[in-house]
Coordinates of C-alpha atoms in Angstrom, one line a residue:
M29 CA 14.5 9.2 -3.5
V30 CA 11.6 9.1 -1.1
F31 CA 9.0 11.7 -0.3
A32 CA 10.4 12.1 3.2
S33 CA 13.8 13.3 2.1
D34 CA 15.5 16.7 1.6
S35 CA 16.2 15.9 -2.1
F36 CA 12.5 15.5 -2.8
L37 CA 11.2 18.3 -0.6
F38 CA 13.7 21.0 -1.6
L39 CA 14.7 20.0 -5.1
F40 CA 12.5 17.6 -7.0
L41 CA 9.1 18.8 -5.9
P42 CA 9.7 22.5 -6.2
V43 CA 11.3 22.2 -9.6
F44 CA 8.5 19.9 -10.8
L45 CA 5.7 22.3 -9.6
I46 CA 7.4 25.3 -11.2
V47 CA 7.9 23.5 -14.5
Y48 CA 4.3 22.1 -14.4
A49 CA 2.9 25.6 -13.7
L50 CA 4.8 27.1 -16.7
T51 CA 3.9 24.3 -19.1
P52 CA 1.0 24.9 -21.4
G53 CA -2.1 22.9 -20.6
A54 CA -1.9 20.6 -23.5
A55 CA 1.6 19.5 -22.5
R56 CA 1.2 19.1 -18.8
N57 CA 0.7 15.4 -18.9
L58 CA 4.0 15.1 -20.7
A59 CA 5.6 17.2 -18.0
I60 CA 4.2 14.8 -15.3
L61 CA 5.4 11.8 -17.3
A62 CA 8.9 13.2 -17.8
F63 CA 9.3 14.0 -14.1
S64 CA 7.8 10.6 -13.1
W65 CA 10.3 8.7 -15.2
L66 CA 13.1 10.9 -13.8
F67 CA 11.8 10.2 -10.3
Y68 CA 12.0 6.4 -10.9
A69 CA 15.4 6.7 -12.6
W70 CA 16.7 8.5 -9.5
W71 CA 16.6 5.1 -7.8
R72 CA 17.8 2.8 -10.7
A73 CA 18.0 4.1 -14.2
D74 CA 18.6 0.6 -15.5
F75 CA 15.1 -0.5 -14.5
L76 CA 13.3 2.4 -16.2
P77 CA 13.1 0.5 -19.5
L78 CA 11.2 -2.2 -17.8
I79 CA 8.6 0.3 -16.5
V80 CA 8.4 2.0 -19.9
S81 CA 8.0 -1.3 -21.7
I82 CA 5.1 -2.4 -19.5
A83 CA 3.4 0.9 -20.1
V84 CA 3.9 0.6 -23.9
W85 CA 2.7 -3.0 -23.9
S86 CA -0.4 -2.3 -21.9
W87 CA -1.4 0.8 -23.9
A88 CA -0.9 -1.0 -27.2
T89 CA -2.7 -4.1 -26.2
G90 CA -5.5 -2.0 -24.7
L91 CA -6.1 -0.6 -28.2
W92 CA -6.0 -4.1 -29.6
I93 CA -8.5 -5.4 -27.1
A94 CA -10.9 -2.5 -27.8
R95 CA -10.8 -3.2 -31.6
T96 CA -11.4 -7.0 -31.2
D97 CA -14.6 -9.0 -30.8
G98 CA -15.5 -12.5 -29.9
A99 CA -12.9 -15.1 -28.9
G100 CA -10.1 -12.9 -30.2
R101 CA -10.9 -10.3 -27.6
R102 CA -10.1 -12.7 -24.8
R103 CA -6.9 -13.7 -26.5
A104 CA -6.0 -10.0 -26.7
L105 CA -6.6 -9.7 -23.0
M106 CA -4.4 -12.7 -22.2
V107 CA -1.6 -11.1 -24.3
G108 CA -2.2 -7.8 -22.7
I109 CA -1.6 -9.1 -19.2
A110 CA 1.1 -11.6 -20.1
W111 CA 4.1 -9.3 -20.1
P112 CA 3.2 -7.3 -16.9
L113 CA 2.4 -10.6 -15.1
A114 CA 5.5 -12.3 -16.4
S115 CA 7.7 -9.4 -15.3
L116 CA 6.1 -9.5 -11.8
V117 CA 6.6 -13.3 -11.5
W118 CA 10.3 -13.1 -12.6
F119 CA 11.5 -10.1 -10.7
K120 CA 9.5 -10.8 -7.5
Y121 CA 9.2 -14.5 -7.2
A122 CA 12.2 -16.1 -9.0
N123 CA 14.4 -15.9 -6.0
M124 CA 11.8 -17.4 -3.7
F125 CA 11.3 -20.4 -6.0
V126 CA 15.0 -21.0 -6.4
H127 CA 15.8 -20.7 -2.7
S128 CA 12.8 -23.0 -1.9
A129 CA 14.1 -25.6 -4.4
G130 CA 17.6 -25.3 -2.8
A131 CA 16.1 -25.9 0.6
L132 CA 14.7 -29.2 -0.8
G133 CA 18.0 -30.2 -2.2
A134 CA 17.5 -29.1 -5.9
S135 CA 19.8 -26.1 -6.1
V136 CA 20.2 -24.1 -9.3
W137 CA 23.9 -23.9 -10.2
G138 CA 25.3 -20.4 -10.6
W139 CA 22.1 -18.6 -9.6
Q140 CA 22.4 -14.9 -8.8
D141 CA 19.5 -13.2 -7.0
V142 CA 17.2 -11.0 -9.0
L143 CA 16.7 -7.5 -7.8
L144 CA 13.1 -6.4 -7.3
P145 CA 12.4 -3.1 -9.0
I146 CA 10.6 -0.8 -6.5
G147 CA 6.9 -0.3 -7.2
L148 CA 6.6 -3.1 -9.7
S149 CA 3.7 -4.8 -7.9
F150 CA 1.6 -1.6 -7.9
F151 CA 2.6 -0.8 -11.5
V152 CA 1.6 -4.3 -12.7
F153 CA -1.7 -4.3 -10.9
G154 CA -2.5 -1.0 -12.5
A155 CA -1.7 -2.4 -16.0
I156 CA -3.8 -5.6 -15.4
S157 CA -6.8 -3.6 -14.1
Y158 CA -6.6 -1.3 -17.2
S159 CA -6.5 -4.3 -19.7
T160 CA -9.3 -6.0 -17.9
D161 CA -11.5 -2.9 -17.7
V162 CA -11.1 -2.3 -21.4
F163 CA -12.0 -6.0 -22.1
R164 CA -15.1 -5.6 -19.9
G165 CA -16.1 -2.4 -21.6
T166 CA -16.1 -0.4 -18.4
V167 CA -13.5 2.0 -19.8
A168 CA -12.6 3.1 -23.3
A169 CA -9.1 2.4 -24.5
E170 CA -6.9 5.5 -24.1
P171 CA -5.7 6.6 -27.6
S172 CA -2.9 8.8 -26.2
F173 CA 0.2 7.0 -25.0
V174 CA 1.2 10.1 -23.0
N175 CA -2.1 10.1 -21.1
Y176 CA -1.9 6.4 -20.4
A177 CA 1.7 6.4 -19.3
T178 CA 1.0 9.4 -17.1
Y179 CA -1.8 7.4 -15.4
Q180 CA 0.5 4.5 -14.9
S181 CA 3.7 6.3 -14.0
M182 CA 2.7 9.4 -12.0
F183 CA 5.4 9.6 -9.3
G184 CA 2.8 10.2 -6.6
H185 CA 1.6 6.6 -6.7
L186 CA 4.4 5.0 -8.8
V187 CA 6.4 3.2 -6.1
A188 CA 4.0 2.4 -3.2
G189 CA 0.5 3.0 -4.4
P190 CA -2.4 3.5 -4.0
V191 CA -3.3 0.9 -6.7
V192 CA -4.9 3.5 -9.0
R193 CA -7.4 2.4 -11.7
Y194 CA -7.6 4.2 -15.0
E195 CA -11.3 4.9 -14.7
W196 CA -10.6 7.0 -11.5
V197 CA -8.4 9.5 -13.3
A198 CA -9.5 9.1 -17.0
Q199 CA -11.6 12.3 -17.1
R200 CA -9.1 14.5 -15.5
L201 CA -6.2 13.2 -17.6
K202 CA -8.0 14.6 -20.6
A203 CA -9.0 18.0 -19.1
R204 CA -8.6 19.7 -15.7
T205 CA -8.5 23.2 -14.4
F206 CA -6.6 24.6 -11.5
H207 CA -8.5 25.4 -8.3
R208 CA -6.7 27.2 -5.6
A209 CA -8.7 25.6 -2.8
E210 CA -8.1 22.2 -4.2
F211 CA -4.4 22.9 -4.4
M212 CA -4.2 24.1 -0.8
F213 CA -6.1 21.1 0.4
A214 CA -3.6 18.9 -1.5
V215 CA -0.7 20.6 0.2
E216 CA -2.4 20.1 3.6
R217 CA -2.8 16.4 2.9
F218 CA 0.8 16.1 1.9
M219 CA 2.1 17.9 5.0
L220 CA 0.1 15.8 7.4
G221 CA 1.1 12.6 5.7
F222 CA 4.7 13.6 5.9
A223 CA 4.3 14.4 9.6
Q224 CA 2.7 10.9 10.2
K225 CA 5.6 9.2 8.5
V226 CA 8.4 11.1 10.2
L227 CA 7.1 11.8 13.7
I228 CA 5.2 8.6 14.4
A229 CA 6.2 5.7 12.1
D230 CA 10.0 6.5 11.9
T231 CA 10.1 7.2 15.7
L232 CA 8.7 3.8 16.5
A233 CA 11.0 1.9 14.0
P234 CA 13.9 1.5 16.4
M235 CA 11.7 0.0 19.1
V236 CA 10.2 -2.5 16.6
D237 CA 13.7 -3.4 15.2
A238 CA 15.0 -3.9 18.8
G239 CA 12.2 -6.3 19.7
Y240 CA 12.5 -8.4 16.6
A241 CA 16.3 -8.6 17.0
L242 CA 16.2 -10.2 20.4
A243 CA 17.3 -13.9 20.5
E244 CA 15.0 -14.7 23.4
P245 CA 12.2 -12.1 23.6
T246 CA 9.8 -12.2 26.6
T247 CA 6.0 -11.8 26.3
A248 CA 6.3 -8.1 27.2
D249 CA 9.1 -7.6 24.6
V250 CA 6.9 -9.1 21.9
L251 CA 3.8 -7.2 22.8
L252 CA 5.7 -3.9 22.7
A253 CA 7.3 -4.8 19.4
V254 CA 4.1 -5.9 17.8
A255 CA 2.1 -3.0 19.1
G256 CA 4.8 -0.7 17.8
Y257 CA 4.8 -2.4 14.4
T258 CA 1.0 -2.2 14.2
L259 CA 1.2 1.6 14.6
Q260 CA 4.4 2.0 12.6
L261 CA 3.0 0.2 9.5
Y262 CA -0.3 2.1 9.7
F263 CA 1.2 5.6 10.1
D264 CA 3.9 4.8 7.5
F265 CA 1.6 3.6 4.8
S266 CA -1.4 5.8 5.5
G267 CA 1.1 8.7 5.7
Y268 CA 2.5 7.7 2.3
S269 CA -1.0 7.4 0.9
A270 CA -1.9 10.8 2.1
M271 CA 1.2 12.3 0.6
A272 CA 0.5 10.5 -2.7
I273 CA -3.1 11.7 -2.7
G274 CA -1.9 15.2 -2.0
L275 CA 0.7 15.1 -4.8
G276 CA -1.9 13.9 -7.3
L277 CA -4.3 16.6 -6.3
M278 CA -1.6 19.3 -6.7
V279 CA -1.8 18.6 -10.4
G280 CA -5.5 18.0 -10.5
L281 CA -5.6 14.2 -10.4
K282 CA -7.8 12.6 -7.8
F283 CA -6.5 9.3 -6.3
P284 CA -8.8 7.3 -4.0
E285 CA -8.6 7.3 -0.2
N286 CA -6.6 4.3 0.9
F287 CA -7.4 4.1 4.6
D288 CA -10.6 4.6 6.6
N289 CA -9.6 4.2 10.3
P290 CA -9.0 0.4 9.9
Y291 CA -8.1 -0.2 13.5
L292 CA -11.6 0.8 14.6
A293 CA -13.2 -2.1 12.7
I294 CA -15.4 -4.5 14.6
S295 CA -14.9 -7.4 12.2
L296 CA -12.2 -8.7 9.9
S297 CA -14.3 -8.1 6.8
E298 CA -14.8 -4.5 7.9
F299 CA -11.0 -4.2 8.5
W300 CA -10.4 -5.1 4.9
R301 CA -12.9 -2.6 3.7
R302 CA -10.9 0.1 5.6
W303 CA -7.3 -1.1 5.2
H304 CA -5.4 -0.5 1.9
I305 CA -8.7 0.0 0.2
S306 CA -7.3 0.3 -3.3
L307 CA -5.7 -3.2 -3.0
S308 CA -8.5 -4.9 -1.2
S309 CA -11.0 -3.6 -3.7
W310 CA -8.7 -4.7 -6.5
L311 CA -8.5 -8.2 -5.1
R312 CA -12.3 -8.3 -4.8
D313 CA -13.1 -7.0 -8.3
Y314 CA -10.3 -8.7 -10.3
L315 CA -9.8 -12.0 -8.4
Y316 CA -12.4 -12.8 -5.8
I317 CA -15.6 -12.1 -7.8
P318 CA -14.2 -13.7 -11.0
L319 CA -13.5 -16.8 -8.9
G320 CA -17.2 -16.9 -7.9
G321 CA -17.2 -14.5 -5.0
N322 CA -20.0 -15.2 -2.5
R323 CA -21.9 -17.4 -5.0
G324 CA -22.0 -21.1 -4.4
S325 CA -21.7 -23.4 -1.4
T326 CA -20.0 -22.5 1.8
G327 CA -17.0 -24.7 0.8
R328 CA -16.7 -22.9 -2.6
V329 CA -16.9 -19.4 -1.0
S330 CA -14.3 -20.4 1.6
M331 CA -12.0 -21.6 -1.1
N332 CA -12.4 -18.3 -3.0
L333 CA -11.5 -16.4 0.2
L334 CA -8.4 -18.6 0.8
V335 CA -7.2 -18.3 -2.8
T336 CA -7.8 -14.5 -2.9
M337 CA -6.1 -13.8 0.4
G338 CA -3.3 -16.2 -0.1
L339 CA -2.4 -14.6 -3.4
G340 CA -2.9 -11.2 -1.8
G341 CA -0.4 -12.3 0.9
L342 CA 2.1 -13.3 -1.8
W343 CA 1.6 -10.0 -3.5
H344 CA 3.0 -8.3 -0.4
G345 CA 6.3 -10.2 -0.6
A346 CA 8.2 -13.1 -2.1
S347 CA 8.2 -15.3 1.1
W348 CA 6.2 -18.2 2.3
T349 CA 5.5 -16.2 5.5
F350 CA 3.5 -13.7 3.4
L351 CA 1.5 -16.6 2.0
I352 CA 0.7 -17.9 5.5
W353 CA -0.2 -14.4 6.6
G354 CA -2.6 -14.1 3.7
L355 CA -4.1 -17.5 4.5
W356 CA -4.4 -16.5 8.1
H357 CA -6.7 -13.6 7.0
G358 CA -8.5 -15.9 4.5
F359 CA -9.2 -18.3 7.4
G360 CA -10.3 -15.4 9.6
L361 CA -12.7 -14.1 6.9
M362 CA -14.2 -17.7 6.6
V363 CA -14.7 -17.9 10.3
G364 CA -16.2 -14.4 10.4
R365 CA -18.8 -15.3 7.8
V366 CA -19.9 -18.3 9.9
W367 CA -19.7 -16.3 13.1
K368 CA -21.9 -13.5 11.7
A369 CA -24.5 -16.0 10.3
A370 CA -24.8 -17.6 13.7
R371 CA -25.2 -14.1 15.4
L372 CA -22.5 -15.0 17.9
P373 CA -21.1 -12.4 20.4
G374 CA -18.8 -9.9 18.7
T375 CA -21.0 -9.3 15.7
G376 CA -22.8 -6.2 17.1
A377 CA -26.0 -8.3 17.2
L378 CA -25.9 -8.4 21.0
P379 CA -25.3 -5.7 23.7
G380 CA -21.6 -5.0 23.9
G381 CA -21.0 -7.0 20.7
A382 CA -19.3 -4.1 18.9
L383 CA -16.7 -3.7 21.6
L384 CA -16.0 -7.4 21.7
G385 CA -15.8 -7.5 17.9
H386 CA -13.3 -4.7 17.9
V387 CA -11.1 -6.3 20.5
L388 CA -11.1 -9.7 18.7
T389 CA -10.5 -8.1 15.3
L390 CA -7.6 -6.0 16.5
A391 CA -6.0 -9.0 18.3
F392 CA -6.4 -11.1 15.2
V393 CA -4.8 -8.5 13.0
M394 CA -1.9 -7.9 15.4
V395 CA -1.1 -11.6 15.5
G396 CA -1.0 -11.5 11.7
W397 CA 1.3 -8.4 11.8
A398 CA 3.7 -10.3 14.1
L399 CA 4.2 -12.8 11.3
F400 CA 4.1 -10.2 8.5
R401 CA 7.0 -8.3 10.1
A402 CA 9.2 -11.4 10.5
A403 CA 12.0 -11.7 8.0
S404 CA 12.3 -15.5 8.3
W405 CA 10.7 -18.5 9.8
D406 CA 13.4 -18.5 12.5
E407 CA 12.5 -14.9 13.4
A408 CA 8.8 -15.7 13.4
G409 CA 9.5 -18.7 15.7
R410 CA 11.3 -16.5 18.2
I411 CA 8.5 -14.0 18.2
F412 CA 5.7 -16.5 18.7
S413 CA 7.6 -18.5 21.3
G414 CA 8.2 -15.2 23.1
L415 CA 4.5 -14.3 22.9
A416 CA 3.7 -17.7 24.4
G417 CA 6.0 -16.9 27.4
A418 CA 8.8 -19.3 26.6
H419 CA 11.4 -16.8 27.9
G420 CA 9.4 -15.1 30.7
L421 CA 6.6 -12.5 30.9
S422 CA 8.2 -9.3 32.0
L423 CA 10.3 -6.8 30.0
S424 CA 13.8 -8.2 29.4
P425 CA 16.8 -6.1 30.4
A426 CA 17.9 -6.0 26.7
M427 CA 14.6 -4.6 25.5
G428 CA 14.5 -2.2 28.5
A429 CA 18.0 -0.9 27.6
A430 CA 16.9 -0.4 23.9
L431 CA 13.8 1.5 24.7
R432 CA 13.7 5.3 24.8
P433 CA 11.1 7.4 26.6
L434 CA 10.3 9.1 23.3
E435 CA 9.3 5.8 21.7
L436 CA 6.9 5.0 24.6
V437 CA 5.4 8.5 24.3
T438 CA 5.0 8.1 20.6
L439 CA 3.4 4.7 21.1
A440 CA 0.8 6.2 23.4
L441 CA 0.3 9.1 21.0
G442 CA -0.3 6.7 18.1
I443 CA -2.9 4.8 20.1
G444 CA -4.6 8.1 21.0
L445 CA -4.7 9.1 17.3
I446 CA -6.2 5.8 16.3
Y447 CA -9.2 6.4 18.6
L448 CA -9.3 10.2 18.0
P449 CA -12.2 9.9 15.5
K450 CA -14.3 8.1 18.0
L451 CA -13.4 10.4 20.9
M452 CA -14.2 13.5 18.8
R453 CA -17.1 11.8 17.0
I454 CA -15.5 12.6 13.6
D455 CA -17.4 11.0 10.8
P456 CA -14.7 9.5 8.5
S457 CA -17.3 9.3 5.7
A458 CA -17.9 13.0 5.8
P459 CA -16.6 15.1 2.8
N460 CA -13.9 16.6 4.9
P461 CA -13.6 14.7 8.2
G462 CA -11.7 16.7 10.8
H463 CA -11.0 19.5 8.3
A464 CA -10.7 22.3 10.9
L465 CA -8.3 20.3 13.0
R466 CA -6.1 19.4 10.0
A467 CA -6.1 23.0 8.7
W468 CA -4.7 24.3 12.0
T469 CA -2.1 21.6 12.6
A470 CA -0.8 20.8 9.1
L471 CA 1.9 23.5 8.8
P472 CA 3.3 23.4 12.3
L473 CA 3.5 19.6 12.3
F474 CA 5.1 19.6 8.8
L475 CA 7.8 22.1 9.8
F476 CA 8.5 20.2 13.0
A477 CA 8.8 17.0 11.0
V478 CA 11.2 18.6 8.6
F479 CA 13.3 19.8 11.6
V480 CA 13.3 16.3 13.0
L481 CA 14.3 14.8 9.7
Q482 CA 17.5 16.7 9.6
G483 CA 18.9 14.7 12.5
R484 CA 17.9 11.3 11.1
I485 CA 18.8 8.9 8.3
V486 CA 16.1 8.8 5.7
V487 CA 13.9 5.7 6.4
P488 CA 12.2 4.2 3.3
F489 CA 8.5 3.7 3.3
L490 CA 7.7 0.1 4.4
Y491 CA 5.6 -0.7 1.3
F492 CA 8.5 0.1 -1.0
Q493 CA 9.6 -3.5 -0.5
F494 CA 6.3 -4.8 -1.8

């Protein structure tokens, strides 16, 4: 079940909200937890015990960590993250390692591929951050299993993020009150996120699929497909994040913003401060800084960046293409540090530098997305050879036949919406940026998206696979 489906909109969500409203305050977290586990079991009930076991393990070891001092505290931390991490490695990466071994001639007899449970990467990162924060003393261990499991399992962020940290919701897990204005704002966020997903991301999907399916794409074919995917991924994932934030706020839980107009960035480091913020900040706080961060020689800092972004790439998917994508960004961040230190054009230090920096950053990100979208090295090879003009420059007849006017209009609309904050001088850091515009457009766009959805097959969120 996905948020952008009739079963969620007209069955699961209304029933949940009614039950939640009728439940006494002390038992409301239990209601959230029960519906969250039902939501997950709707996909595959046989994987629910895995999710529950990770929650139980992390909660119990969190109490152990809090009650232990000295060297035993670190051992308790290692035990605390062992089961979640082992689960992630097995379910997400076992197939990749076995298939890679097979490609080298060392096949594993009788191997059957392991199915990846949806949302496992997000769930595990939440568990690791909780154990680490308890170890560091930045949060107190949660004595109530229901409260902890509600934090980990809340269906709003369970399957595709944001990567929520316990400290962000700890206070409201214990006590919260209903505010009508907050609830209405939450509904508004949900409706606009739903519209983003259905009206823009899902509309661009056929164009992207057609471009990547071509055996000999031209440069124009690849540019259209990659531009479409750049927008599809953003509006799909930022739309999901907005829906998740809205769902959390409907029950009084505040999740962090996950996007801040990333395609307006003028440097790659700024892009990563704006894109998938909950993940990039997680990688910074729990991987990059413990590795040494910006401390040390240029070589050491560069290695920290490569390791962090390489592992961040693998987090996105069990494929060596994701590793290379992560290293691509790690390399870009390395170059960006040198570029900025030298005050070269594109840093904003010179007239017109901000515009040049924006163009270079966006081009770099889009080249990365071209690889990110590729399902195999063969597909990536076709895309990059097409980009280089190996099969011509102009639009191919096959791509032209696959394109619909609606997709081109949506592409133009998506580009316009990317630059709308600049054109309207909306400050994204304001408490409610563009609030008046959202308030007037949320309901009509939501109703239109629901209407459009009735004539389509439900398209899963792209980040479900990660």
